[in-house]
Amino acid sequence: LTFFISYICLKYPLMKTIFYIFLFTPIFGLSQQEIDLPIDFELYDNLFQVDSNNFSDFNGGSFSVINNPFQIGINTSKWVGKIVRNGGDMWAGSKIQLNENLNFTSNNLITLKIYTQAPVGTQVRLKIEDPNYIDLGDPCFEVDTWTTVTNEWETLSFDFINSPPLFNNIAFMFDFNIIGDGSEQSIFYFDDIQHTNLSTTDIYGCTYEIACNY
């Protein structure tokens, strides 16, 4: 094939330009992938995986996708997201832009699985916003919840029932209000981010007694 291409390029100089355009121009239809919920960080048959190329870190947060180091309990999947908070601001984290705005009319929750060595009662904030939020005056909607276990996977639920359907960015701010130091207690693993609602058998609400929304 290499010999054939070289021969054609020498014999027909115009074809050389055409080959270069073909070889070095990205095929956007194959390289781009729309991102929507749910997100589970798994590597699929088409070789697509939500990873650090899809996330934007901010103010001291650092995101990556790694092999799940704690394949136990409710999360035995192979891949998980990881955010390390080290310095920066108390709202450090990472965010992802979805293909479409989130509408919470019928599905009012965003849920995710989380594992951390941070103590019980660690505050977790999800912020949904417009990708141009700075230019627009920071229109957004924020929901907090608190962890109830440590060194164990758990599912956290964030109720966005009152949020307008105007936002398609999700910012993940783990241990909100604390400046991270890069230690194990400033590392958060998360997975299975879903847009869902509650069934009649679910019991919901914060079970941490000293939290303001207990």
PDB file of N, CA, C and O in Angstrom, residues 36-42 44 50 55 63 68 72-82 109-115 126 153-158 170 172 174 189-196:
ATOM      1  N   ASP A  36     -24.321  12.100  27.284  1.00  0.00           N
ATOM      2  CA  ASP A  36     -25.564  12.253  28.033  1.00  0.00           C
ATOM      3  C   ASP A  36     -25.550  11.270  29.194  1.00  0.00           C
ATOM      4  O   ASP A  36     -24.761  10.318  29.218  1.00  0.00           O
ATOM      5  N   LEU A  37     -26.434  11.497  30.142  1.00  0.00           N
ATOM      6  CA  LEU A  37     -26.580  10.554  31.253  1.00  0.00           C
ATOM      7  C   LEU A  37     -27.378   9.346  30.800  1.00  0.00           C
ATOM      8  O   LEU A  37     -28.264   9.478  29.949  1.00  0.00           O
ATOM      9  N   PRO A  38     -27.106   8.150  31.322  1.00  0.00           N
ATOM     10  CA  PRO A  38     -26.148   7.850  32.402  1.00  0.00           C
ATOM     11  C   PRO A  38     -24.703   7.800  31.915  1.00  0.00           C
ATOM     12  O   PRO A  38     -24.438   7.593  30.734  1.00  0.00           O
ATOM     13  N   ILE A  39     -23.780   7.973  32.856  1.00  0.00           N
ATOM     14  CA  ILE A  39     -22.347   7.860  32.601  1.00  0.00           C
ATOM     15  C   ILE A  39     -21.777   6.840  33.569  1.00  0.00           C
ATOM     16  O   ILE A  39     -21.983   6.946  34.779  1.00  0.00           O
ATOM     17  N   ASP A  40     -21.059   5.844  33.033  1.00  0.00           N
ATOM     18  CA  ASP A  40     -20.498   4.815  33.912  1.00  0.00           C
ATOM     19  C   ASP A  40     -19.004   4.579  33.694  1.00  0.00           C
ATOM     20  O   ASP A  40     -18.424   3.678  34.312  1.00  0.00           O
ATOM     21  N   PHE A  41     -18.363   5.340  32.792  1.00  0.00           N
ATOM     22  CA  PHE A  41     -16.919   5.316  32.554  1.00  0.00           C
ATOM     23  C   PHE A  41     -16.404   4.012  31.962  1.00  0.00           C
ATOM     24  O   PHE A  41     -15.189   3.816  31.861  1.00  0.00           O
ATOM     25  N   GLU A  42     -17.302   3.131  31.535  1.00  0.00           N
ATOM     26  CA  GLU A  42     -16.839   1.866  30.961  1.00  0.00           C
ATOM     27  C   GLU A  42     -16.335   2.069  29.524  1.00  0.00           C
ATOM     28  O   GLU A  42     -16.720   3.010  28.838  1.00  0.00           O
ATOM     29  N   TYR A  44     -16.437   0.802  25.862  1.00  0.00           N
ATOM     30  CA  TYR A  44     -17.398   0.031  25.089  1.00  0.00           C
ATOM     31  C   TYR A  44     -16.785  -0.537  23.813  1.00  0.00           C
ATOM     32  O   TYR A  44     -15.648  -0.222  23.454  1.00  0.00           O
ATOM     33  N   VAL A  50     -16.056   7.694  28.307  1.00  0.00           N
ATOM     34  CA  VAL A  50     -16.016   9.018  28.925  1.00  0.00           C
ATOM     35  C   VAL A  50     -14.764   9.087  29.784  1.00  0.00           C
ATOM     36  O   VAL A  50     -14.565   8.265  30.677  1.00  0.00           O
ATOM     37  N   PHE A  55     -13.972  15.983  30.604  1.00  0.00           N
ATOM     38  CA  PHE A  55     -14.108  16.739  31.841  1.00  0.00           C
ATOM     39  C   PHE A  55     -13.197  17.958  31.828  1.00  0.00           C
ATOM     40  O   PHE A  55     -12.131  17.949  31.201  1.00  0.00           O
ATOM     41  N   PHE A  63      -9.338  15.473  37.615  1.00  0.00           N
ATOM     42  CA  PHE A  63     -10.162  14.309  37.274  1.00  0.00           C
ATOM     43  C   PHE A  63      -9.386  13.325  36.412  1.00  0.00           C
ATOM     44  O   PHE A  63      -8.581  13.713  35.561  1.00  0.00           O
ATOM     45  N   ASN A  68     -11.160   0.534  38.754  1.00  0.00           N
ATOM     46  CA  ASN A  68     -11.790   0.596  40.068  1.00  0.00           C
ATOM     47  C   ASN A  68     -10.916  -0.106  41.123  1.00  0.00           C
ATOM     48  O   ASN A  68     -10.756  -1.321  41.097  1.00  0.00           O
ATOM     49  N   ILE A  72     -16.008  -3.722  45.210  1.00  0.00           N
ATOM     50  CA  ILE A  72     -16.702  -4.368  46.316  1.00  0.00           C
ATOM     51  C   ILE A  72     -18.093  -3.769  46.458  1.00  0.00           C
ATOM     52  O   ILE A  72     -18.420  -2.739  45.869  1.00  0.00           O
ATOM     53  N   GLY A  73     -18.914  -4.420  47.279  1.00  0.00           N
ATOM     54  CA  GLY A  73     -20.221  -3.865  47.613  1.00  0.00           C
ATOM     55  C   GLY A  73     -21.092  -3.617  46.406  1.00  0.00           C
ATOM     56  O   GLY A  73     -21.247  -4.481  45.541  1.00  0.00           O
ATOM     57  N   ILE A  74     -21.623  -2.400  46.309  1.00  0.00           N
ATOM     58  CA  ILE A  74     -22.588  -2.090  45.255  1.00  0.00           C
ATOM     59  C   ILE A  74     -21.923  -1.685  43.947  1.00  0.00           C
ATOM     60  O   ILE A  74     -22.622  -1.405  42.961  1.00  0.00           O
ATOM     61  N   ASN A  75     -20.579  -1.659  43.899  1.00  0.00           N
ATOM     62  CA  ASN A  75     -19.928  -1.265  42.658  1.00  0.00           C
ATOM     63  C   ASN A  75     -18.727  -2.151  42.349  1.00  0.00           C
ATOM     64  O   ASN A  75     -17.636  -1.948  42.869  1.00  0.00           O
ATOM     65  N   THR A  76     -18.951  -3.129  41.477  1.00  0.00           N
ATOM     66  CA  THR A  76     -17.888  -4.036  41.060  1.00  0.00           C
ATOM     67  C   THR A  76     -17.472  -3.778  39.616  1.00  0.00           C
ATOM     68  O   THR A  76     -16.837  -4.620  38.990  1.00  0.00           O
ATOM     69  N   SER A  77     -17.820  -2.604  39.068  1.00  0.00           N
ATOM     70  CA  SER A  77     -17.472  -2.294  37.686  1.00  0.00           C
ATOM     71  C   SER A  77     -15.969  -2.107  37.542  1.00  0.00           C
ATOM     72  O   SER A  77     -15.240  -1.890  38.526  1.00  0.00           O
ATOM     73  N   LYS A  78     -15.486  -2.146  36.293  1.00  0.00           N
ATOM     74  CA  LYS A  78     -14.050  -2.114  36.040  1.00  0.00           C
ATOM     75  C   LYS A  78     -13.476  -0.705  36.122  1.00  0.00           C
ATOM     76  O   LYS A  78     -12.362  -0.499  36.593  1.00  0.00           O
ATOM     77  N   TRP A  79     -14.225   0.284  35.652  1.00  0.00           N
ATOM     78  CA  TRP A  79     -13.716   1.650  35.546  1.00  0.00           C
ATOM     79  C   TRP A  79     -14.528   2.607  36.411  1.00  0.00           C
ATOM     80  O   TRP A  79     -15.745   2.459  36.538  1.00  0.00           O
ATOM     81  N   VAL A  80     -13.855   3.596  36.975  1.00  0.00           N
ATOM     82  CA  VAL A  80     -14.535   4.624  37.760  1.00  0.00           C
ATOM     83  C   VAL A  80     -13.867   5.966  37.501  1.00  0.00           C
ATOM     84  O   VAL A  80     -12.723   6.039  37.039  1.00  0.00           O
ATOM     85  N   GLY A  81     -14.588   7.051  37.821  1.00  0.00           N
ATOM     86  CA  GLY A  81     -13.994   8.374  37.811  1.00  0.00           C
ATOM     87  C   GLY A  81     -13.323   8.661  39.145  1.00  0.00           C
ATOM     88  O   GLY A  81     -13.708   8.109  40.180  1.00  0.00           O
ATOM     89  N   LYS A  82     -12.320   9.518  39.104  1.00  0.00           N
ATOM     90  CA  LYS A  82     -11.570   9.880  40.313  1.00  0.00           C
ATOM     91  C   LYS A  82     -11.299  11.377  40.299  1.00  0.00           C
ATOM     92  O   LYS A  82     -10.835  11.918  39.291  1.00  0.00           O
ATOM     93  N   LEU A 109     -34.144  13.425  39.955  1.00  0.00           N
ATOM     94  CA  LEU A 109     -32.897  13.147  40.675  1.00  0.00           C
ATOM     95  C   LEU A 109     -31.708  12.956  39.752  1.00  0.00           C
ATOM     96  O   LEU A 109     -31.841  12.473  38.625  1.00  0.00           O
ATOM     97  N   ILE A 110     -30.551  13.339  40.252  1.00  0.00           N
ATOM     98  CA  ILE A 110     -29.278  12.833  39.755  1.00  0.00           C
ATOM     99  C   ILE A 110     -28.690  11.992  40.877  1.00  0.00           C
ATOM    100  O   ILE A 110     -28.586  12.447  42.022  1.00  0.00           O
ATOM    101  N   THR A 111     -28.337  10.761  40.572  1.00  0.00           N
ATOM    102  CA  THR A 111     -27.726   9.880  41.563  1.00  0.00           C
ATOM    103  C   THR A 111     -26.340   9.474  41.090  1.00  0.00           C
ATOM    104  O   THR A 111     -26.046   9.454  39.890  1.00  0.00           O
ATOM    105  N   LEU A 112     -25.477   9.156  42.031  1.00  0.00           N
ATOM    106  CA  LEU A 112     -24.154   8.649  41.701  1.00  0.00           C
ATOM    107  C   LEU A 112     -23.660   7.773  42.841  1.00  0.00           C
ATOM    108  O   LEU A 112     -24.078   7.922  43.987  1.00  0.00           O
ATOM    109  N   LYS A 113     -22.772   6.859  42.510  1.00  0.00           N
ATOM    110  CA  LYS A 113     -22.094   6.052  43.515  1.00  0.00           C
ATOM    111  C   LYS A 113     -20.773   6.727  43.862  1.00  0.00           C
ATOM    112  O   LYS A 113     -20.091   7.263  42.979  1.00  0.00           O
ATOM    113  N   ILE A 114     -20.418   6.705  45.129  1.00  0.00           N
ATOM    114  CA  ILE A 114     -19.221   7.386  45.594  1.00  0.00           C
ATOM    115  C   ILE A 114     -18.489   6.519  46.612  1.00  0.00           C
ATOM    116  O   ILE A 114     -19.120   5.803  47.401  1.00  0.00           O
ATOM    117  N   TYR A 115     -17.157   6.585  46.556  1.00  0.00           N
ATOM    118  CA  TYR A 115     -16.304   5.909  47.537  1.00  0.00           C
ATOM    119  C   TYR A 115     -15.251   6.907  47.992  1.00  0.00           C
ATOM    120  O   TYR A 115     -14.587   7.549  47.174  1.00  0.00           O
ATOM    121  N   LEU A 126     -23.461  19.077  43.853  1.00  0.00           N
ATOM    122  CA  LEU A 126     -23.585  19.053  42.407  1.00  0.00           C
ATOM    123  C   LEU A 126     -24.150  20.394  41.969  1.00  0.00           C
ATOM    124  O   LEU A 126     -25.136  20.878  42.529  1.00  0.00           O
ATOM    125  N   TRP A 153     -18.614   1.956  49.222  1.00  0.00           N
ATOM    126  CA  TRP A 153     -19.429   2.571  48.177  1.00  0.00           C
ATOM    127  C   TRP A 153     -20.831   2.865  48.717  1.00  0.00           C
ATOM    128  O   TRP A 153     -21.396   2.061  49.452  1.00  0.00           O
ATOM    129  N   GLU A 154     -21.378   3.993  48.346  1.00  0.00           N
ATOM    130  CA  GLU A 154     -22.771   4.290  48.630  1.00  0.00           C
ATOM    131  C   GLU A 154     -23.348   5.093  47.467  1.00  0.00           C
ATOM    132  O   GLU A 154     -22.605   5.672  46.651  1.00  0.00           O
ATOM    133  N   THR A 155     -24.659   5.134  47.380  1.00  0.00           N
ATOM    134  CA  THR A 155     -25.348   5.924  46.361  1.00  0.00           C
ATOM    135  C   THR A 155     -25.882   7.199  46.980  1.00  0.00           C
ATOM    136  O   THR A 155     -26.601   7.156  47.984  1.00  0.00           O
ATOM    137  N   LEU A 156     -25.520   8.332  46.400  1.00  0.00           N
ATOM    138  CA  LEU A 156     -26.023   9.626  46.846  1.00  0.00           C
ATOM    139  C   LEU A 156     -27.055  10.137  45.846  1.00  0.00           C
ATOM    140  O   LEU A 156     -26.904   9.960  44.638  1.00  0.00           O
ATOM    141  N   SER A 157     -28.105  10.772  46.353  1.00  0.00           N
ATOM    142  CA  SER A 157     -29.177  11.311  45.522  1.00  0.00           C
ATOM    143  C   SER A 157     -29.248  12.821  45.684  1.00  0.00           C
ATOM    144  O   SER A 157     -29.164  13.340  46.798  1.00  0.00           O
ATOM    145  N   PHE A 158     -29.435  13.512  44.558  1.00  0.00           N
ATOM    146  CA  PHE A 158     -29.515  14.964  44.530  1.00  0.00           C
ATOM    147  C   PHE A 158     -30.832  15.355  43.856  1.00  0.00           C
ATOM    148  O   PHE A 158     -31.059  15.017  42.693  1.00  0.00           O
ATOM    149  N   ILE A 170     -22.567  19.740  34.379  1.00  0.00           N
ATOM    150  CA  ILE A 170     -22.628  19.244  35.756  1.00  0.00           C
ATOM    151  C   ILE A 170     -21.250  19.404  36.373  1.00  0.00           C
ATOM    152  O   ILE A 170     -20.260  18.855  35.875  1.00  0.00           O
ATOM    153  N   PHE A 172     -18.921  18.687  39.697  1.00  0.00           N
ATOM    154  CA  PHE A 172     -18.830  17.791  40.842  1.00  0.00           C
ATOM    155  C   PHE A 172     -17.863  18.411  41.852  1.00  0.00           C
ATOM    156  O   PHE A 172     -16.668  18.560  41.569  1.00  0.00           O
ATOM    157  N   PHE A 174     -16.710  17.671  45.495  1.00  0.00           N
ATOM    158  CA  PHE A 174     -16.673  16.783  46.647  1.00  0.00           C
ATOM    159  C   PHE A 174     -15.962  17.469  47.816  1.00  0.00           C
ATOM    160  O   PHE A 174     -14.956  18.145  47.629  1.00  0.00           O
ATOM    161  N   TYR A 189     -13.807   8.712  44.530  1.00  0.00           N
ATOM    162  CA  TYR A 189     -14.099   7.848  43.395  1.00  0.00           C
ATOM    163  C   TYR A 189     -15.610   7.871  43.182  1.00  0.00           C
ATOM    164  O   TYR A 189     -16.374   7.810  44.150  1.00  0.00           O
ATOM    165  N   PHE A 190     -16.041   7.973  41.925  1.00  0.00           N
ATOM    166  CA  PHE A 190     -17.479   8.006  41.674  1.00  0.00           C
ATOM    167  C   PHE A 190     -17.803   7.313  40.365  1.00  0.00           C
ATOM    168  O   PHE A 190     -16.940   7.134  39.502  1.00  0.00           O
ATOM    169  N   ASP A 191     -19.074   6.928  40.243  1.00  0.00           N
ATOM    170  CA  ASP A 191     -19.471   6.071  39.124  1.00  0.00           C
ATOM    171  C   ASP A 191     -20.984   6.112  38.965  1.00  0.00           C
ATOM    172  O   ASP A 191     -21.706   6.601  39.842  1.00  0.00           O
ATOM    173  N   ASP A 192     -21.463   5.597  37.840  1.00  0.00           N
ATOM    174  CA  ASP A 192     -22.897   5.387  37.587  1.00  0.00           C
ATOM    175  C   ASP A 192     -23.721   6.651  37.865  1.00  0.00           C
ATOM    176  O   ASP A 192     -24.628   6.651  38.704  1.00  0.00           O
ATOM    177  N   ILE A 193     -23.405   7.712  37.146  1.00  0.00           N
ATOM    178  CA  ILE A 193     -24.140   8.976  37.271  1.00  0.00           C
ATOM    179  C   ILE A 193     -25.426   8.839  36.453  1.00  0.00           C
ATOM    180  O   ILE A 193     -25.380   8.637  35.240  1.00  0.00           O
ATOM    181  N   GLN A 194     -26.574   8.942  37.120  1.00  0.00           N
ATOM    182  CA  GLN A 194     -27.849   8.687  36.450  1.00  0.00           C
ATOM    183  C   GLN A 194     -28.835   9.827  36.673  1.00  0.00           C
ATOM    184  O   GLN A 194     -28.814  10.503  37.698  1.00  0.00           O
ATOM    185  N   HIS A 195     -29.681  10.001  35.685  1.00  0.00           N
ATOM    186  CA  HIS A 195     -30.822  10.926  35.773  1.00  0.00           C
ATOM    187  C   HIS A 195     -32.054  10.056  35.959  1.00  0.00           C
ATOM    188  O   HIS A 195     -32.440   9.313  35.065  1.00  0.00           O
ATOM    189  N   THR A 196     -32.672  10.116  37.128  1.00  0.00           N
ATOM    190  CA  THR A 196     -33.685   9.134  37.463  1.00  0.00           C
ATOM    191  C   THR A 196     -34.733   9.748  38.392  1.00  0.00           C
ATOM    192  O   THR A 196     -34.768  10.947  38.618  1.00  0.00           O
TER     193      THR A 196
END
